[in-house]
Amino acid sequence: MGRACATSAVVLLLCLSAVIAEDPYLFFTWKVTYGTISPMGFPQQGILINGQFPGPMINCTSNNNIIVNVFNELDEPLLLTWSGIQQRKNSWVDGTIGTMCPIMPGTNFTYKMQVKDQIGTYFYFPTTGLQRAAGGYGPINVHSRDLIPVPFDSPADEFNVFISDWYNKGHKTLKKILDSGHTIARPDGVVINGKHGKVGDKIDPLFTMEAGKTYRYRVCNVGMRTSVNFRFKGHTMTLVEMEGSHTIQNVYDSLDLHVGQCLSVLVTADKEPKDYYLVVSSRFFKQEFSTVAIISYANGNGITASPELPPSPPENTEGIAWSINQFRSFRWNLTASAARPNPQGSYHYGQINITRTIKLVNSKSYVDGKLRYALNGVSHINTDTPLKLAEYFGISEKVFKYDIMGDTPPENGEKVTLAPNVVNATFRNFVEIVFENHEKTIQTYHLDGHSFFAVAIEAGRWSPEKRKNYNLVDAVSRHSIQVYPNSWAAVMTTLDNAGMWNLRSDMWERAYLGQQLYFSVLSPERSLRDEHNLPDKQQLCGLVKGMSMPPPYSGF
């Protein structure tokens, strides 16, 4: 009896040690420098990470701890954000001007984060100034743990595809244009993984496939403002994942992808072995611009790609309807496991009562002769003291005011206020956010720290009666949403991640000139259960530099 008890105790201790063991760590050291790149065929200054453009991959597994030591060797401040990585309880390293002090030239900072209960396709990029226009971005691939089944067979390989519009002007010149009160206007072209190609050009293959095998393409639109459509000549695509959610596996000939969005498709090499074009073209511009890349078969015997390209989708009003219909075809796979064993559909979001509705209307105007973009009449401006640090140190009243923007747009939409735009949010409230676009250009939005359910997109104006058209069963859980011209989009989310989180236009000119806000999600208790403490060696700047540290958060 005593031996049995001792054996049971050993087993119990082993089980407990397995439970409390830390998740694996991955370590990265990045040097961010300028370098010469030629995306559109002529040399210009780009931003490289460890000499690479696009930058190095973070290839990890759900729950991994990620440590990235970033050395800023530029001549200007730098911050990197991790688009779509939720960073539970840890907005301290979100990488936005409202949450962190920038990494100054000649210094370094170590980001410490965890991809907690996440899978999917994401990317990182610089948020300071217009640096995103010069590169500095790269892939984050988060895989499921071995014990979590994935709803498709393992592909032969995975390929990351970064689509971006491109400006031949350098990022510093673009910033000066915006600072002077003007728009940076239309880009000069579009690139795939930093290269522009034309039909008939001698192009090295982007990727190589073997006949009969299936491959996963992780595709992200990391551009400044341009929605795109992408398609493979002669091959269909099976959509399997979108911004961290497994989707119903519909088959598409082409897919629209809007700024800041990522998805995964499976492509099977089941055609004649030769070269094929991957085609990317702009959407919703009067004059289309495009680029191509070569996808090669390993045993293609040098047979070149056919110059006949697959057609682009319809344009103008019909094109918007086509794109909206494609959005409606995206569905959450309710039987697939997510980052946890429970099915994605176990969270019945459609049965939760809405506690707050925020209706956001974007606008373009001129303030003192300079171009500004706003949400509900407020154009956000950054502060020398990050908003999150001001709040944590108890001096928020010296830096910003809460709730200067209303939950609905003002009746007189002409007046624009320039100020830090911070919305005081109630922890764990279930919130409905409606984006209404009165402009003639498409918009895209991203929310840091959270995913939301994209329940509807329609033309026209939103009203409460439109809720009857919401998808309350299997809308995809994601972190970005597009809003078509003269249309609206609705999302639902639980603000259950304590911290200061950025809701922004992903069209970077608009974000830079004010089309963004921050949700202050405060826990009622300063508890480690809800939010991490300010990390040791966190950079301090502005009014909080040199201040005494506040009392740390208490235990659980």
Coordinates of N, CA and C in Angstrom, one line a residue, residues 7-173:
T7 N 4.3 5.5 -5.5 CA 4.3 5.5 -7.0 C 3.3 6.6 -7.5
S8 N 2.1 6.7 -6.8 CA 1.1 7.7 -7.2 C 1.7 9.1 -7.0
A9 N 2.4 9.3 -5.9 CA 3.0 10.6 -5.6 C 4.0 11.0 -6.7
V10 N 4.8 10.0 -7.1 CA 5.8 10.3 -8.2 C 5.0 10.7 -9.5
V11 N 4.0 9.9 -9.8 CA 3.2 10.2 -11.0 C 2.6 11.6 -11.0
L12 N 2.1 11.9 -9.8 CA 1.5 13.2 -9.6 C 2.5 14.3 -9.8
L13 N 3.7 14.1 -9.2 CA 4.7 15.2 -9.3 C 5.1 15.3 -10.7
L14 N 5.2 14.2 -11.5 CA 5.6 14.3 -12.9 C 4.6 15.0 -13.7
C15 N 3.3 14.7 -13.4 CA 2.2 15.4 -14.1 C 2.2 16.9 -13.8
L16 N 2.4 17.3 -12.5 CA 2.5 18.7 -12.1 C 3.6 19.4 -12.8
S17 N 4.8 18.7 -12.8 CA 6.0 19.3 -13.5 C 5.7 19.6 -14.9
A18 N 5.0 18.6 -15.6 CA 4.6 18.8 -17.0 C 3.7 20.0 -17.2
V19 N 2.8 20.1 -16.2 CA 1.8 21.2 -16.3 C 2.4 22.6 -16.2
I20 N 3.4 22.7 -15.2 CA 3.9 24.0 -14.9 C 5.2 24.3 -15.7
A21 N 5.6 23.3 -16.5 CA 6.8 23.6 -17.4 C 6.5 24.7 -18.3
E22 N 7.5 25.6 -18.5 CA 7.4 26.7 -19.4 C 7.3 26.2 -20.9
D23 N 6.6 27.0 -21.7 CA 6.6 26.7 -23.1 C 7.9 27.0 -23.7
P24 N 8.2 26.4 -24.9 CA 9.6 26.6 -25.5 C 9.8 28.1 -25.8
Y25 N 11.1 28.5 -25.8 CA 11.6 29.8 -26.2 C 12.3 29.8 -27.5
L26 N 12.0 30.8 -28.3 CA 12.7 31.0 -29.6 C 13.4 32.4 -29.5
F27 N 14.7 32.4 -29.9 CA 15.5 33.6 -29.7 C 15.9 34.1 -31.1
F28 N 15.8 35.5 -31.3 CA 16.2 36.1 -32.5 C 17.0 37.3 -32.2
T29 N 18.0 37.6 -33.1 CA 18.8 38.9 -33.0 C 18.7 39.5 -34.4
W30 N 18.1 40.7 -34.4 CA 17.9 41.4 -35.7 C 18.7 42.7 -35.7
K31 N 19.4 42.9 -36.8 CA 20.0 44.3 -37.0 C 19.2 44.9 -38.2
V32 N 18.7 46.1 -37.8 CA 17.9 46.8 -38.8 C 18.7 47.9 -39.4
T33 N 18.9 47.9 -40.7 CA 19.8 48.8 -41.4 C 19.2 49.3 -42.7
Y34 N 19.8 50.3 -43.3 CA 19.5 50.7 -44.6 C 20.3 49.9 -45.6
G35 N 19.7 49.7 -46.8 CA 20.4 48.9 -47.8 C 19.8 49.3 -49.2
T36 N 20.6 49.0 -50.2 CA 20.1 49.3 -51.6 C 19.2 48.1 -52.1
I37 N 18.0 48.5 -52.5 CA 17.1 47.5 -53.1 C 16.6 48.0 -54.4
S38 N 16.0 47.2 -55.2 CA 15.5 47.6 -56.6 C 14.2 46.9 -56.9
P39 N 13.2 47.2 -56.1 CA 11.9 46.6 -56.3 C 11.3 46.8 -57.7
M40 N 11.4 48.1 -58.2 CA 10.8 48.4 -59.4 C 11.9 48.5 -60.6
G41 N 13.0 48.0 -60.3 CA 14.0 47.9 -61.4 C 15.2 49.0 -61.3
F42 N 15.1 49.9 -60.4 CA 16.2 50.8 -60.2 C 16.5 51.0 -58.7
P43 N 17.8 51.2 -58.4 CA 18.2 51.2 -57.0 C 17.6 52.3 -56.1
Q44 N 17.2 52.0 -54.9 CA 16.7 53.0 -53.9 C 17.0 52.5 -52.5
Q45 N 16.9 53.4 -51.5 CA 17.2 53.0 -50.2 C 16.0 52.2 -49.6
G46 N 16.3 51.0 -49.0 CA 15.3 50.2 -48.4 C 15.7 50.0 -46.9
I47 N 14.8 49.4 -46.2 CA 15.1 49.0 -44.8 C 15.2 47.5 -44.8
L48 N 16.4 47.0 -44.3 CA 16.7 45.6 -44.3 C 16.7 45.1 -42.8
I49 N 16.5 43.8 -42.6 CA 16.7 43.2 -41.3 C 17.6 42.0 -41.5
N50 N 18.7 42.1 -40.9 CA 19.8 41.1 -41.1 C 20.2 41.0 -42.6
G51 N 20.1 42.2 -43.3 CA 20.5 42.2 -44.7 C 19.4 41.7 -45.6
Q52 N 18.2 41.4 -45.1 CA 17.2 40.7 -45.9 C 16.0 41.7 -46.2
F53 N 15.4 41.5 -47.3 CA 14.2 42.2 -47.7 C 13.4 41.2 -48.6
P54 N 12.2 40.8 -48.2 CA 11.6 40.9 -46.9 C 12.5 40.3 -45.8
G55 N 12.1 40.6 -44.6 CA 13.0 40.2 -43.4 C 12.9 38.8 -43.1
P56 N 13.6 38.4 -42.1 CA 13.7 37.0 -41.6 C 12.3 36.5 -41.1
M57 N 12.1 35.2 -41.2 CA 10.9 34.6 -40.8 C 10.9 34.2 -39.3
I58 N 9.8 34.5 -38.6 CA 9.6 33.9 -37.3 C 8.7 32.7 -37.5
N59 N 9.3 31.5 -37.4 CA 8.6 30.2 -37.6 C 8.4 29.6 -36.3
C60 N 7.2 29.5 -35.8 CA 7.0 29.1 -34.4 C 5.7 28.3 -34.3
T61 N 5.5 27.9 -33.0 CA 4.3 27.0 -32.7 C 3.5 27.7 -31.6
S62 N 2.2 27.5 -31.7 CA 1.3 28.0 -30.7 C 1.9 27.9 -29.3
N63 N 1.8 29.0 -28.5 CA 2.3 29.1 -27.1 C 3.8 29.3 -27.0
N64 N 4.5 29.3 -28.1 CA 6.0 29.5 -28.0 C 6.2 31.0 -27.4
N65 N 7.3 31.1 -26.6 CA 7.7 32.4 -26.2 C 8.7 32.9 -27.2
I66 N 8.5 34.2 -27.7 CA 9.4 34.7 -28.7 C 10.2 35.9 -28.1
I67 N 11.5 35.8 -28.3 CA 12.4 36.8 -27.8 C 13.1 37.4 -29.0
V68 N 12.9 38.7 -29.3 CA 13.5 39.3 -30.5 C 14.3 40.5 -30.0
N69 N 15.6 40.5 -30.1 CA 16.5 41.6 -29.8 C 16.8 42.4 -31.0
V70 N 16.2 43.6 -31.0 CA 16.3 44.5 -32.2 C 17.3 45.6 -32.0
F71 N 18.3 45.6 -32.9 CA 19.3 46.7 -32.9 C 19.0 47.7 -34.0
N72 N 18.8 48.9 -33.6 CA 18.4 49.9 -34.6 C 19.6 50.6 -35.1
E73 N 20.0 50.3 -36.4 CA 21.2 50.9 -37.0 C 20.7 51.9 -38.1
L74 N 19.5 52.4 -38.0 CA 19.0 53.4 -38.9 C 19.5 54.8 -38.3
D75 N 19.2 55.9 -39.0 CA 19.5 57.2 -38.4 C 18.2 57.9 -37.9
E76 N 17.2 57.1 -37.5 CA 15.9 57.6 -37.0 C 15.3 56.5 -36.1
P77 N 14.4 57.0 -35.2 CA 13.7 56.0 -34.3 C 13.0 54.9 -35.0
L78 N 12.8 53.8 -34.3 CA 12.2 52.6 -34.9 C 11.3 51.9 -33.9
L79 N 10.2 51.4 -34.4 CA 9.4 50.4 -33.7 C 8.9 49.4 -34.6
L80 N 8.8 48.1 -34.2 CA 8.2 47.1 -34.9 C 7.0 46.6 -34.2
T81 N 5.9 46.4 -35.0 CA 4.7 45.8 -34.4 C 4.5 44.4 -35.1
W82 N 3.6 43.6 -34.4 CA 3.5 42.2 -34.8 C 2.0 42.0 -35.1
S83 N 1.7 42.3 -36.4 CA 0.3 42.5 -36.8 C -0.5 41.2 -36.7
G84 N -1.5 41.2 -35.8 CA -2.3 40.0 -35.6 C -1.9 39.2 -34.4
I85 N -0.7 39.3 -33.9 CA -0.3 38.6 -32.7 C -0.9 39.2 -31.5
Q86 N -1.8 38.5 -30.8 CA -2.6 39.2 -29.8 C -1.9 39.6 -28.5
Q87 N -0.8 38.9 -28.2 CA 0.0 39.3 -27.0 C -0.9 39.5 -25.8
R88 N -1.5 38.4 -25.3 CA -2.4 38.5 -24.2 C -1.7 39.2 -23.0
K89 N -2.5 40.2 -22.5 CA -2.1 40.9 -21.2 C -0.8 41.6 -21.4
N90 N -0.4 42.0 -22.6 CA 1.0 42.5 -22.8 C 1.1 43.5 -23.9
S91 N 0.3 44.6 -23.8 CA 0.4 45.7 -24.8 C 1.7 46.5 -24.6
W92 N 2.5 46.2 -23.6 CA 3.8 46.9 -23.4 C 4.7 46.8 -24.6
V93 N 4.6 45.7 -25.4 CA 5.5 45.5 -26.5 C 4.7 45.4 -27.8
D94 N 3.6 46.1 -27.9 CA 2.8 46.1 -29.1 C 3.5 46.8 -30.3
G95 N 4.4 47.7 -30.0 CA 5.2 48.3 -31.1 C 4.5 49.4 -31.8
T96 N 3.6 50.1 -31.1 CA 3.0 51.3 -31.6 C 3.4 52.5 -30.8
I97 N 3.3 53.7 -31.4 CA 3.8 54.9 -30.7 C 3.0 55.2 -29.4
G98 N 1.7 54.7 -29.4 CA 0.9 54.9 -28.2 C 1.2 54.0 -27.0
T99 N 2.0 53.0 -27.3 CA 2.3 52.0 -26.2 C 3.7 52.0 -25.8
M100 N 4.6 52.3 -26.7 CA 6.1 52.1 -26.4 C 6.9 53.4 -26.8
C101 N 8.0 53.5 -26.1 CA 9.0 54.5 -26.6 C 9.8 53.9 -27.7
P102 N 10.1 54.7 -28.8 CA 10.8 54.1 -29.9 C 12.2 53.7 -29.6
I103 N 12.7 52.8 -30.3 CA 14.1 52.4 -30.2 C 15.0 53.5 -30.9
M104 N 15.8 54.2 -30.2 CA 16.5 55.3 -30.8 C 17.7 54.7 -31.6
P105 N 18.2 55.5 -32.6 CA 19.4 55.1 -33.4 C 20.6 54.7 -32.5
G106 N 21.2 53.6 -32.9 CA 22.4 53.2 -32.1 C 22.1 52.4 -30.8
T107 N 20.8 52.1 -30.6 CA 20.4 51.4 -29.4 C 19.7 50.1 -29.8
N108 N 19.4 49.3 -28.8 CA 18.6 48.1 -29.0 C 17.5 47.9 -28.0
F109 N 16.6 47.1 -28.3 CA 15.5 46.7 -27.4 C 15.1 45.3 -27.6
T110 N 14.8 44.6 -26.5 CA 14.4 43.2 -26.7 C 12.9 43.0 -26.4
Y111 N 12.2 42.6 -27.5 CA 10.8 42.3 -27.4 C 10.6 40.9 -26.8
K112 N 9.7 40.8 -25.8 CA 9.4 39.5 -25.2 C 7.9 39.3 -25.3
M113 N 7.5 38.2 -26.0 CA 6.0 38.0 -26.2 C 5.8 36.5 -26.4
Q114 N 4.5 36.2 -26.3 CA 4.1 34.8 -26.5 C 2.9 34.7 -27.4
V115 N 3.0 33.8 -28.4 CA 1.9 33.5 -29.3 C 0.9 32.6 -28.6
K116 N 0.2 33.1 -27.6 CA -0.6 32.4 -26.8 C -1.9 31.9 -27.5
D117 N -2.1 30.6 -27.6 CA -3.3 30.1 -28.1 C -3.7 30.7 -29.5
Q118 N -2.6 30.8 -30.3 CA -2.8 31.3 -31.7 C -2.2 30.3 -32.7
I119 N -2.8 30.3 -33.9 CA -2.2 29.7 -35.1 C -2.4 30.7 -36.2
G120 N -1.7 30.5 -37.3 CA -2.1 31.2 -38.5 C -0.9 32.0 -39.1
T121 N -1.3 32.9 -40.0 CA -0.4 33.7 -40.9 C -0.4 35.1 -40.5
Y122 N 0.8 35.7 -40.1 CA 0.9 37.1 -39.7 C 2.1 37.7 -40.2
F123 N 2.4 39.0 -39.9 CA 3.6 39.6 -40.3 C 3.9 40.7 -39.4
Y124 N 5.2 41.1 -39.4 CA 5.7 42.3 -38.6 C 6.1 43.4 -39.6
F125 N 6.1 44.6 -39.1 CA 6.5 45.8 -39.9 C 6.8 47.0 -39.0
P126 N 7.5 48.0 -39.5 CA 7.8 49.2 -38.7 C 6.6 50.1 -38.7
T127 N 6.4 50.7 -37.5 CA 5.2 51.6 -37.4 C 5.7 53.1 -37.3
T128 N 6.9 53.4 -37.2 CA 7.4 54.8 -37.1 C 7.5 55.4 -38.5
G129 N 6.9 56.7 -38.5 CA 6.9 57.4 -39.8 C 6.3 56.7 -40.9
L130 N 7.0 56.7 -42.1 CA 6.5 56.0 -43.3 C 7.5 54.9 -43.6
Q131 N 8.1 54.3 -42.6 CA 9.2 53.3 -42.8 C 8.6 52.0 -43.5
R132 N 7.3 51.8 -43.3 CA 6.7 50.6 -43.9 C 6.8 50.7 -45.5
A133 N 6.9 51.9 -46.0 CA 7.0 52.1 -47.5 C 8.4 51.7 -48.0
A134 N 9.3 51.4 -47.1 CA 10.7 51.1 -47.5 C 11.1 49.6 -47.1
G135 N 10.1 48.9 -46.6 CA 10.4 47.5 -46.3 C 10.3 47.3 -44.8
G136 N 11.3 46.5 -44.2 CA 11.3 46.3 -42.8 C 10.2 45.3 -42.3
Y137 N 9.6 44.6 -43.3 CA 8.5 43.7 -42.9 C 8.9 42.2 -43.2
G138 N 8.3 41.3 -42.5 CA 8.6 39.9 -42.7 C 7.5 39.0 -42.1
P139 N 7.6 37.7 -42.3 CA 6.6 36.7 -42.0 C 6.6 36.2 -40.5
I140 N 5.4 36.0 -40.0 CA 5.3 35.2 -38.7 C 4.3 34.1 -39.0
N141 N 4.9 32.9 -39.0 CA 4.1 31.7 -39.2 C 3.9 30.9 -37.9
V142 N 2.7 30.8 -37.4 CA 2.4 30.1 -36.2 C 1.7 28.8 -36.5
H143 N 2.3 27.7 -36.1 CA 1.8 26.4 -36.4 C 1.0 25.8 -35.2
S144 N 0.2 24.9 -35.4 CA -0.6 24.2 -34.4 C 0.4 23.3 -33.6
R145 N 0.1 23.1 -32.4 CA 0.9 22.1 -31.6 C 0.5 20.7 -32.1
D146 N 1.4 19.7 -31.9 CA 1.2 18.4 -32.4 C -0.1 17.7 -32.0
L147 N -0.5 18.0 -30.7 CA -1.7 17.4 -30.2 C -3.0 18.0 -30.8
I148 N -2.9 19.1 -31.6 CA -4.1 19.8 -32.1 C -4.2 19.4 -33.6
P149 N -5.3 18.7 -34.0 CA -5.4 18.3 -35.4 C -5.7 19.5 -36.3
V150 N -5.1 19.5 -37.5 CA -5.3 20.5 -38.5 C -6.2 19.9 -39.6
P151 N -7.2 20.7 -40.0 CA -8.2 20.1 -40.9 C -7.8 20.0 -42.4
F152 N -6.5 19.7 -42.6 CA -6.1 19.4 -44.0 C -4.7 18.7 -43.9
D153 N -4.4 17.9 -44.9 CA -3.2 17.1 -44.8 C -2.0 18.1 -44.9
S154 N -0.9 17.6 -44.2 CA 0.3 18.4 -44.2 C 0.8 18.7 -45.6
P155 N 1.1 19.9 -46.0 CA 1.6 20.2 -47.3 C 3.0 19.8 -47.5
A156 N 3.4 19.7 -48.8 CA 4.8 19.3 -49.1 C 5.8 20.4 -48.6
D157 N 5.3 21.6 -48.7 CA 6.1 22.8 -48.2 C 5.2 24.0 -48.0
E158 N 5.8 25.0 -47.4 CA 5.0 26.2 -47.2 C 5.8 27.4 -47.8
F159 N 5.1 28.3 -48.5 CA 5.7 29.5 -49.1 C 5.1 30.7 -48.6
N160 N 5.9 31.7 -48.3 CA 5.4 33.0 -47.9 C 5.4 34.0 -49.1
V161 N 4.3 34.6 -49.3 CA 4.1 35.6 -50.4 C 3.7 36.9 -49.9
F162 N 4.6 37.9 -50.1 CA 4.3 39.3 -49.6 C 4.0 40.2 -50.8
I163 N 2.8 40.6 -50.8 CA 2.3 41.5 -51.9 C 2.3 42.9 -51.4
S164 N 2.8 43.9 -52.1 CA 2.9 45.2 -51.7 C 2.8 46.2 -52.8
D165 N 2.0 47.3 -52.7 CA 2.2 48.4 -53.6 C 3.6 49.0 -53.3
W166 N 4.1 49.8 -54.2 CA 5.4 50.4 -54.1 C 5.5 51.8 -54.6
Y167 N 6.2 52.6 -53.9 CA 6.5 54.0 -54.3 C 8.0 54.1 -54.6
N168 N 8.3 54.8 -55.7 CA 9.7 55.0 -56.1 C 10.4 56.1 -55.2
K169 N 9.6 56.9 -54.7 CA 10.1 57.9 -53.7 C 10.5 57.2 -52.4
G170 N 11.5 57.6 -51.8 CA 11.9 57.1 -50.5 C 10.9 57.4 -49.4
H171 N 11.0 56.6 -48.3 CA 10.1 56.8 -47.2 C 10.2 58.2 -46.5
K172 N 11.4 58.7 -46.5 CA 11.6 60.0 -45.9 C 11.0 61.1 -46.8
T173 N 11.1 61.0 -48.1 CA 10.4 61.9 -49.0 C 8.9 61.8 -48.8

